[in-house]
Amino acid sequence: MAGESKGRTAAVRIWRNARLATFAEGAAGQGVVEKGAIAARDGIIVYAGAEADIPAAFEQHAEIVDCEGRWITPGLIDCHTHLVHAGNRANEFEMRLAGATYEEVARAGGGIVSSVRALRAAGEDELVAQTLPRLDALIAEGATTVEVKSGYGLDLENEKKSLRAARRLSAERPVTIRTTFLGAHALPPEAKGDKDAFIDLVAATILPAIAADGLADAVDGFCEGIAFSVEQMARVFDAAKALGLPVKLHADQLSNLHGAELAARYGALSADHLEYTDEAGAAAMAGSGSVATILPGAYYFIRETKKPPIELFRRHGVKMAVATDNNPGTSPLTSLLLTMNMAATLFGMTVDECLAGVTREAARALGLLGQTGTLEAGKSADLAIWSIERPAELVYRMGFNPLHARIWRGQ
């Protein structure tokens, strides 16, 4: 990008002449610094604030990058994706356009199980190759951290394959990848309808093996009538807690099974979807500190009519993240910018809520707020530099990408 370099091997890099939206905890609104600068050393922010106050010691022999008045936000974070999958489900899209419901598609042999067949048939290298274009689309819009769930393998061999492929993405691209084991996603054909036996297999066999191999950073599940009950998910969460793994939950998407309350009871990092969450669920999440991850792509794509209770979450002080839910069946979305626009236009989220939702609160939803998600000293130097007049443009525009530069760990 434009700017002058002083000392190619400098230990400190400074981005100056910038407007910062720091999203620091406790700051008003976006935490704006109008005439700001950021300094980083060894991939870590050592200063973020007014350019006039930057320590003189940092400026000696530093590499200086002139941002020419551009805005800097934290690098974007997609905290809920099913990015590793094989093939697509465009045929089901056509079925839904003809009037089939989510449940009817699933019962006709489509839905998650069709993606299970495709993933099982693909090799690990093929999965990586198919996933990289989706990851590249997120990176091109400033994403520096992406969560990736398994859940299309549904047996030990293929869940491991999926998570290994996800881990490999960070070797292929400059991005932080967090992996989530979603073994309790759907019932595989070989389970022959026995949900309890399958949950026993997930909790007692598959999850411990995944944990032993260090393949998962968290454990998730789908708590819904077409998936698994509160009681069944509790068994998976008990196993996760015994293994020291944090939990997350697909909750209250199609009905209110009180999944949000279950997630809160286990101190979940987040509960996601939440269209049917009631006040008791919102209050429970506020008490536990679990983040509400809002997924407008799925709501839009399956033409849902029940909106998540944004005002309830506000009233109870529940933190809200925003994510793409990229998946082949119900949200083939690879744009956090468009996702923010959907969250604002469909659900009435504010610009500040949307932007915090793909930075600070998305980091919180992954248990990474101590490392990234805000522009503060001590955090990873994960930055997005934008050619915009004001941050609202990032939520307002559709199909337009004003990213000027993306910085991951200072580079």
Short mmCIF file of C-alpha atoms in Angstrom, two decimals:
data_model
loop_
_atom_site.label_atom_id
_atom_site.label_comp_id
_atom_site.label_asym_id
_atom_site.label_seq_id
_atom_site.Cartn_x
_atom_site.Cartn_y
_atom_site.Cartn_z
CA MET A 1 0.00 0.00 0.00
CA ALA A 2 1.04 3.64 -0.29
CA GLY A 3 3.65 4.87 2.17
CA GLU A 4 7.35 5.08 2.78
CA SER A 5 9.53 2.41 4.32
CA LYS A 6 12.36 3.27 6.68
CA GLY A 7 14.51 0.26 7.47
CA ARG A 8 13.46 -2.97 5.82
CA THR A 9 14.36 -5.10 8.84
CA ALA A 10 12.71 -2.84 11.42
CA ALA A 11 11.29 -4.57 14.48
CA VAL A 12 8.32 -2.20 14.58
CA ARG A 13 5.82 -1.39 11.85
CA ILE A 14 3.61 1.69 12.24
CA TRP A 15 0.41 2.43 10.37
CA ARG A 16 -0.09 6.19 10.68
CA ASN A 17 -2.43 8.86 9.30
CA ALA A 18 -5.40 6.58 9.93
CA ARG A 19 -8.84 6.72 11.50
CA LEU A 20 -9.32 3.85 13.93
CA ALA A 21 -12.45 1.98 14.92
CA THR A 22 -10.88 0.09 17.82
CA PHE A 23 -13.99 -1.62 19.26
CA ALA A 24 -12.08 -1.74 22.54
CA GLU A 25 -14.01 -3.08 25.53
CA GLY A 26 -15.68 -0.23 27.38
CA ALA A 27 -15.13 2.32 24.62
CA ALA A 28 -18.09 4.34 23.40
CA GLY A 29 -19.59 3.04 20.16
CA GLN A 30 -16.89 1.99 17.76
CA GLY A 31 -14.05 3.36 19.89
CA VAL A 32 -13.11 5.88 17.20
CA VAL A 33 -9.72 7.60 17.11
CA GLU A 34 -9.81 10.22 14.35
CA LYS A 35 -6.08 10.85 13.94
CA GLY A 36 -4.74 7.50 14.92
CA ALA A 37 -1.87 5.12 14.53
CA ILE A 38 -1.11 1.48 15.24
CA ALA A 39 2.32 0.05 16.00
CA ALA A 40 3.10 -3.66 15.91
CA ARG A 41 6.13 -5.75 16.78
CA ASP A 42 6.46 -9.47 16.07
CA GLY A 43 2.83 -9.64 14.97
CA ILE A 44 1.46 -8.08 18.17
CA ILE A 45 -0.03 -4.60 18.58
CA VAL A 46 2.17 -2.55 20.91
CA TYR A 47 0.29 0.73 20.50
CA ALA A 48 -3.15 1.77 19.20
CA GLY A 49 -4.34 5.31 19.74
CA ALA A 50 -3.74 8.91 18.83
CA GLU A 51 -0.82 9.36 16.46
CA ALA A 52 0.37 12.33 18.51
CA ASP A 53 0.85 10.11 21.56
CA ILE A 54 2.77 7.25 19.98
CA PRO A 55 5.96 6.58 22.03
CA ALA A 56 9.01 8.05 20.38
CA ALA A 57 10.94 4.82 20.95
CA PHE A 58 8.58 3.00 18.57
CA GLU A 59 9.27 5.46 15.76
CA GLN A 60 13.03 4.95 15.72
CA HIS A 61 14.01 2.64 12.85
CA ALA A 62 10.35 1.69 12.31
CA GLU A 63 8.74 0.83 9.01
CA ILE A 64 6.13 3.53 8.43
CA VAL A 65 2.99 2.90 6.41
CA ASP A 66 0.95 5.99 5.51
CA CYS A 67 -2.75 5.04 5.48
CA GLU A 68 -3.67 8.35 3.83
CA GLY A 69 -6.67 8.91 6.07
CA ARG A 70 -8.19 5.47 5.58
CA TRP A 71 -10.11 3.63 8.29
CA ILE A 72 -8.64 0.69 10.19
CA THR A 73 -10.84 -1.85 11.94
CA PRO A 74 -9.89 -5.12 13.56
CA GLY A 75 -9.59 -7.92 11.00
CA LEU A 76 -13.00 -9.48 10.46
CA ILE A 77 -13.90 -12.76 12.16
CA ASP A 78 -16.36 -15.34 10.84
CA CYS A 79 -17.24 -17.25 14.00
CA HIS A 80 -19.70 -19.79 12.53
CA THR A 81 -19.00 -21.66 9.28
CA HIS A 82 -19.26 -25.15 7.83
CA LEU A 83 -16.60 -24.18 5.31
CA VAL A 84 -15.20 -27.68 4.75
CA HIS A 85 -17.73 -29.52 2.63
CA ALA A 86 -17.88 -31.31 -0.71
CA GLY A 87 -20.09 -30.45 -3.64
CA ASN A 88 -23.20 -28.31 -3.36
CA ARG A 89 -26.95 -28.66 -2.87
CA ALA A 90 -28.31 -26.44 -5.61
CA ASN A 91 -30.93 -29.10 -6.33
CA GLU A 92 -32.39 -28.61 -2.87
CA PHE A 93 -32.49 -24.88 -3.49
CA GLU A 94 -34.72 -25.62 -6.46
CA MET A 95 -36.89 -27.90 -4.29
CA ARG A 96 -37.40 -25.13 -1.75
CA LEU A 97 -38.24 -22.66 -4.51
CA ALA A 98 -40.95 -25.11 -5.54
CA GLY A 99 -42.36 -25.07 -2.00
CA ALA A 100 -40.58 -27.83 -0.06
CA THR A 101 -39.76 -27.04 3.58
CA TYR A 102 -36.41 -27.59 5.33
CA GLU A 103 -37.91 -30.63 7.07
CA GLU A 104 -39.36 -32.05 3.83
CA VAL A 105 -36.03 -31.74 2.08
CA ALA A 106 -34.33 -33.56 4.96
CA ARG A 107 -36.89 -36.34 5.07
CA ALA A 108 -36.56 -36.85 1.30
CA GLY A 109 -32.91 -37.82 1.76
CA GLY A 110 -31.55 -34.34 1.18
CA GLY A 111 -30.29 -31.93 3.76
CA ILE A 112 -27.27 -32.65 5.87
CA VAL A 113 -27.18 -36.35 4.99
CA SER A 114 -26.60 -35.56 1.30
CA SER A 115 -23.54 -33.54 2.31
CA VAL A 116 -22.42 -36.47 4.44
CA ARG A 117 -22.42 -38.72 1.37
CA ALA A 118 -20.41 -36.16 -0.60
CA LEU A 119 -17.82 -35.59 2.13
CA ARG A 120 -17.32 -39.29 2.76
CA ALA A 121 -16.62 -39.79 -0.94
CA ALA A 122 -14.02 -37.00 -1.07
CA GLY A 123 -10.38 -37.32 -0.09
CA GLU A 124 -8.73 -34.91 2.32
CA ASP A 125 -6.76 -33.16 -0.43
CA GLU A 126 -9.94 -32.72 -2.44
CA LEU A 127 -11.72 -31.23 0.56
CA VAL A 128 -8.93 -28.70 1.03
CA ALA A 129 -8.99 -27.82 -2.67
CA GLN A 130 -12.77 -27.33 -2.68
CA THR A 131 -12.69 -25.24 0.50
CA LEU A 132 -9.91 -22.81 -0.42
CA PRO A 133 -12.01 -20.71 -2.86
CA ARG A 134 -14.61 -20.19 -0.13
CA LEU A 135 -11.91 -19.21 2.34
CA ASP A 136 -10.33 -16.90 -0.23
CA ALA A 137 -13.65 -15.07 -0.62
CA LEU A 138 -13.74 -14.36 3.12
CA ILE A 139 -10.09 -13.32 3.20
CA ALA A 140 -10.65 -10.94 0.27
CA GLU A 141 -13.13 -9.02 2.45
CA GLY A 142 -10.75 -8.66 5.38
CA ALA A 143 -11.32 -11.86 7.37
CA THR A 144 -8.33 -12.79 9.52
CA THR A 145 -9.96 -15.48 11.71
CA VAL A 146 -12.43 -18.14 10.57
CA GLU A 147 -14.14 -20.89 12.58
CA VAL A 148 -14.71 -24.16 10.71
CA LYS A 149 -17.04 -26.93 11.91
CA SER A 150 -17.03 -30.60 11.04
CA GLY A 151 -20.37 -32.43 11.02
CA TYR A 152 -20.55 -33.86 7.51
CA GLY A 153 -18.53 -36.96 8.34
CA LEU A 154 -20.60 -38.39 11.21
CA ASP A 155 -18.19 -41.24 11.86
CA LEU A 156 -14.73 -41.22 13.37
CA GLU A 157 -12.72 -41.56 10.17
CA ASN A 158 -14.58 -38.87 8.26
CA GLU A 159 -14.93 -36.41 11.14
CA LYS A 160 -11.16 -36.62 11.58
CA LYS A 161 -10.68 -36.12 7.84
CA SER A 162 -12.88 -33.03 7.90
CA LEU A 163 -11.08 -31.49 10.89
CA ARG A 164 -7.64 -32.28 9.45
CA ALA A 165 -8.67 -30.53 6.23
CA ALA A 166 -9.80 -27.52 8.27
CA ARG A 167 -6.51 -27.40 10.17
CA ARG A 168 -4.61 -27.49 6.87
CA LEU A 169 -6.28 -24.29 5.70
CA SER A 170 -4.05 -22.21 7.99
CA ALA A 171 -1.00 -23.75 6.32
CA GLU A 172 -2.35 -22.81 2.90
CA ARG A 173 -3.41 -19.24 3.70
CA PRO A 174 -2.38 -16.49 6.18
CA VAL A 175 -5.42 -16.83 8.43
CA THR A 176 -6.26 -18.09 11.91
CA ILE A 177 -8.48 -21.19 11.81
CA ARG A 178 -10.49 -22.44 14.80
CA THR A 179 -11.96 -25.93 14.47
CA THR A 180 -15.19 -27.13 16.05
CA PHE A 181 -16.29 -30.76 16.31
CA LEU A 182 -19.94 -30.99 15.26
CA GLY A 183 -20.43 -34.75 15.46
CA ALA A 184 -23.98 -34.33 16.79
CA HIS A 185 -25.12 -32.62 13.61
CA ALA A 186 -27.44 -35.21 12.07
CA LEU A 187 -28.12 -38.94 12.14
CA PRO A 188 -26.05 -40.91 9.60
CA PRO A 189 -27.79 -43.61 7.54
CA GLU A 190 -26.01 -46.45 9.33
CA ALA A 191 -27.56 -45.37 12.65
CA LYS A 192 -30.91 -46.65 11.35
CA GLY A 193 -32.88 -44.03 13.20
CA ASP A 194 -31.43 -44.76 16.66
CA LYS A 195 -30.51 -41.30 17.91
CA ASP A 196 -29.60 -42.42 21.43
CA ALA A 197 -27.16 -45.05 20.20
CA PHE A 198 -25.54 -42.52 17.87
CA ILE A 199 -25.20 -39.94 20.64
CA ASP A 200 -23.55 -42.63 22.79
CA LEU A 201 -21.09 -43.26 19.94
CA VAL A 202 -20.33 -39.54 19.58
CA ALA A 203 -19.89 -38.93 23.32
CA ALA A 204 -18.05 -42.11 24.29
CA THR A 205 -15.96 -42.91 21.21
CA ILE A 206 -15.70 -40.25 18.50
CA LEU A 207 -15.29 -37.16 20.67
CA PRO A 208 -12.57 -38.64 22.92
CA ALA A 209 -10.61 -39.73 19.84
CA ILE A 210 -10.94 -36.28 18.27
CA ALA A 211 -9.78 -34.68 21.52
CA ALA A 212 -6.84 -37.08 21.83
CA ASP A 213 -5.63 -36.02 18.38
CA GLY A 214 -6.01 -32.32 19.26
CA LEU A 215 -8.25 -31.69 16.27
CA ALA A 216 -10.97 -29.60 17.91
CA ASP A 217 -10.97 -26.27 19.74
CA ALA A 218 -14.65 -26.62 20.74
CA VAL A 219 -17.67 -28.94 20.53
CA ASP A 220 -21.00 -28.06 18.90
CA GLY A 221 -24.32 -29.77 18.24
CA PHE A 222 -27.68 -29.28 16.53
CA CYS A 223 -30.48 -29.17 19.10
CA GLU A 224 -33.70 -29.38 17.08
CA GLY A 225 -36.64 -31.65 16.38
CA ILE A 226 -35.04 -32.91 13.15
CA ALA A 227 -31.72 -33.39 14.97
CA PHE A 228 -31.13 -34.01 18.69
CA SER A 229 -32.97 -33.29 21.92
CA VAL A 230 -31.83 -31.23 24.88
CA GLU A 231 -31.18 -34.42 26.84
CA GLN A 232 -29.10 -35.93 24.05
CA MET A 233 -27.05 -32.78 23.60
CA ALA A 234 -26.44 -32.63 27.35
CA ARG A 235 -24.72 -36.03 27.12
CA VAL A 236 -22.39 -34.71 24.43
CA PHE A 237 -21.70 -31.58 26.46
CA ASP A 238 -20.94 -33.64 29.56
CA ALA A 239 -18.34 -35.56 27.56
CA ALA A 240 -16.89 -32.33 26.16
CA LYS A 241 -16.58 -30.78 29.60
CA ALA A 242 -14.88 -33.91 30.94
CA LEU A 243 -12.31 -33.52 28.14
CA GLY A 244 -11.80 -29.82 28.88
CA LEU A 245 -13.36 -28.60 25.62
CA PRO A 246 -15.68 -25.58 25.50
CA VAL A 247 -19.10 -25.98 23.90
CA LYS A 248 -21.34 -24.15 21.44
CA LEU A 249 -24.85 -24.95 20.21
CA HIS A 250 -27.09 -24.61 17.17
CA ALA A 251 -30.16 -23.64 19.19
CA ASP A 252 -33.79 -22.63 18.71
CA GLN A 253 -33.53 -22.26 14.94
CA LEU A 254 -36.77 -23.95 13.86
CA SER A 255 -38.57 -24.30 17.20
CA ASN A 256 -38.07 -23.50 20.86
CA LEU A 257 -36.61 -26.57 22.53
CA HIS A 258 -34.96 -24.24 25.08
CA GLY A 259 -31.57 -24.83 23.51
CA ALA A 260 -30.39 -21.38 24.58
CA GLU A 261 -31.00 -22.32 28.20
CA LEU A 262 -29.11 -25.58 27.70
CA ALA A 263 -26.17 -23.70 26.21
CA ALA A 264 -26.18 -21.25 29.09
CA ARG A 265 -26.31 -24.04 31.66
CA TYR A 266 -23.05 -25.41 30.26
CA GLY A 267 -21.42 -21.98 30.00
CA ALA A 268 -21.31 -22.24 26.22
CA LEU A 269 -19.12 -19.84 24.28
CA SER A 270 -22.14 -19.16 22.11
CA ALA A 271 -25.60 -20.26 21.10
CA ASP A 272 -26.28 -19.75 17.40
CA HIS A 273 -29.36 -19.06 15.19
CA LEU A 274 -31.83 -18.43 18.07
CA GLU A 275 -34.86 -17.42 16.00
CA TYR A 276 -37.25 -19.02 18.52
CA THR A 277 -35.40 -18.15 21.72
CA ASP A 278 -37.69 -16.78 24.44
CA GLU A 279 -37.05 -14.38 27.30
CA ALA A 280 -35.98 -17.15 29.66
CA GLY A 281 -33.36 -18.22 27.12
CA ALA A 282 -32.09 -14.67 26.66
CA ALA A 283 -31.89 -14.14 30.42
CA ALA A 284 -30.00 -17.42 30.86
CA MET A 285 -27.49 -16.46 28.17
CA ALA A 286 -26.96 -13.07 29.80
CA GLY A 287 -26.23 -14.79 33.07
CA SER A 288 -23.74 -17.23 31.57
CA GLY A 289 -22.01 -14.75 29.26
CA SER A 290 -22.79 -16.91 26.23
CA VAL A 291 -22.74 -14.94 22.98
CA ALA A 292 -25.79 -14.93 20.69
CA THR A 293 -24.47 -15.62 17.19
CA ILE A 294 -26.89 -14.19 14.64
CA LEU A 295 -27.00 -15.95 11.26
CA PRO A 296 -29.08 -13.96 8.77
CA GLY A 297 -27.86 -15.93 5.76
CA ALA A 298 -29.75 -19.07 6.81
CA TYR A 299 -32.85 -17.05 7.75
CA TYR A 300 -32.82 -15.42 4.31
CA PHE A 301 -31.95 -18.54 2.32
CA ILE A 302 -34.63 -20.84 3.76
CA ARG A 303 -37.15 -17.99 3.79
CA GLU A 304 -37.76 -18.17 7.52
CA THR A 305 -40.33 -15.74 8.94
CA LYS A 306 -39.49 -15.88 12.66
CA LYS A 307 -36.75 -13.37 13.46
CA PRO A 308 -34.29 -13.78 16.33
CA PRO A 309 -35.30 -11.67 19.35
CA ILE A 310 -32.71 -8.91 18.93
CA GLU A 311 -34.52 -6.56 21.30
CA LEU A 312 -34.63 -9.24 24.01
CA PHE A 313 -30.89 -9.73 23.68
CA ARG A 314 -30.35 -5.98 23.94
CA ARG A 315 -32.60 -5.68 26.97
CA HIS A 316 -30.78 -8.46 28.81
CA GLY A 317 -27.31 -7.35 27.73
CA VAL A 318 -26.53 -10.47 25.68
CA LYS A 319 -23.52 -9.92 23.44
CA MET A 320 -24.30 -10.52 19.75
CA ALA A 321 -21.96 -11.85 17.08
CA VAL A 322 -22.77 -12.03 13.36
CA ALA A 323 -21.54 -14.81 11.06
CA THR A 324 -22.09 -16.24 7.58
CA ASP A 325 -23.02 -19.82 8.59
CA ASN A 326 -21.42 -20.79 5.28
CA ASN A 327 -22.75 -24.24 4.39
CA PRO A 328 -23.90 -25.98 1.22
CA GLY A 329 -27.57 -26.37 2.11
CA THR A 330 -28.97 -23.36 3.91
CA SER A 331 -26.42 -20.54 3.71
CA PRO A 332 -23.97 -20.74 0.79
CA LEU A 333 -22.70 -17.32 1.82
CA THR A 334 -19.04 -16.26 1.77
CA SER A 335 -19.35 -12.51 2.45
CA LEU A 336 -19.24 -11.01 5.93
CA LEU A 337 -19.99 -7.61 4.40
CA LEU A 338 -23.27 -8.87 2.92
CA THR A 339 -23.98 -10.73 6.16
CA MET A 340 -23.79 -7.46 8.08
CA ASN A 341 -26.16 -5.81 5.63
CA MET A 342 -28.62 -8.68 6.10
CA ALA A 343 -28.37 -8.43 9.90
CA ALA A 344 -29.18 -4.73 9.69
CA THR A 345 -31.94 -4.84 7.08
CA LEU A 346 -33.64 -8.09 8.11
CA PHE A 347 -33.20 -7.97 11.89
CA GLY A 348 -32.77 -4.26 12.66
CA MET A 349 -29.29 -4.55 14.13
CA THR A 350 -27.43 -1.24 14.30
CA VAL A 351 -24.24 -0.43 12.41
CA ASP A 352 -22.28 -0.61 15.68
CA GLU A 353 -23.83 -3.98 16.56
CA CYS A 354 -23.05 -5.40 13.12
CA LEU A 355 -19.44 -4.23 13.11
CA ALA A 356 -18.82 -5.36 16.68
CA GLY A 357 -20.53 -8.61 15.72
CA VAL A 358 -17.86 -9.49 13.14
CA THR A 359 -14.94 -8.28 15.28
CA ARG A 360 -15.06 -8.07 19.09
CA GLU A 361 -18.12 -10.23 19.71
CA ALA A 362 -17.12 -12.81 17.11
CA ALA A 363 -13.79 -13.12 18.93
CA ARG A 364 -15.70 -13.53 22.19
CA ALA A 365 -17.84 -16.26 20.61
CA LEU A 366 -14.66 -18.21 19.83
CA GLY A 367 -13.02 -17.65 23.20
CA LEU A 368 -10.39 -15.49 21.50
CA LEU A 369 -11.17 -12.02 22.82
CA GLY A 370 -7.89 -11.95 24.73
CA GLN A 371 -6.01 -12.42 21.47
CA THR A 372 -7.90 -10.62 18.70
CA GLY A 373 -11.10 -8.78 17.79
CA THR A 374 -10.13 -5.26 18.92
CA LEU A 375 -7.37 -2.76 18.21
CA GLU A 376 -5.58 -2.77 21.55
CA ALA A 377 -2.03 -3.29 22.73
CA GLY A 378 -1.34 -6.94 23.41
CA LYS A 379 -3.70 -8.22 20.72
CA SER A 380 -2.66 -9.85 17.46
CA ALA A 381 -1.97 -7.29 14.72
CA ASP A 382 -4.97 -8.43 12.67
CA LEU A 383 -6.19 -5.38 10.78
CA ALA A 384 -8.49 -4.45 7.92
CA ILE A 385 -7.76 -1.15 6.19
CA TRP A 386 -10.69 0.34 4.26
CA SER A 387 -11.11 3.01 1.59
CA ILE A 388 -14.29 4.44 3.09
CA GLU A 389 -15.54 7.72 4.49
CA ARG A 390 -17.24 6.17 7.50
CA PRO A 391 -17.60 2.62 8.91
CA ALA A 392 -21.35 2.56 8.17
CA GLU A 393 -20.40 1.98 4.52
CA LEU A 394 -19.28 -1.54 5.44
CA VAL A 395 -22.84 -2.38 6.46
CA TYR A 396 -24.66 -0.18 3.94
CA ARG A 397 -23.22 -1.39 0.64
CA MET A 398 -24.14 -4.64 -1.09
CA GLY A 399 -21.83 -6.43 -3.51
CA PHE A 400 -19.06 -3.85 -3.08
CA ASN A 401 -15.75 -4.47 -1.35
CA PRO A 402 -13.80 -1.37 -0.20
CA LEU A 403 -10.94 -3.32 1.41
CA HIS A 404 -7.62 -1.60 0.77
CA ALA A 405 -5.33 -3.93 2.71
CA ARG A 406 -5.61 -6.87 5.07
CA ILE A 407 -2.97 -7.41 7.76
CA TRP A 408 -2.66 -10.75 9.56
CA ARG A 409 -0.27 -10.93 12.51
CA GLY A 410 1.46 -7.77 11.37
CA GLN A 411 2.04 -8.87 7.76
#
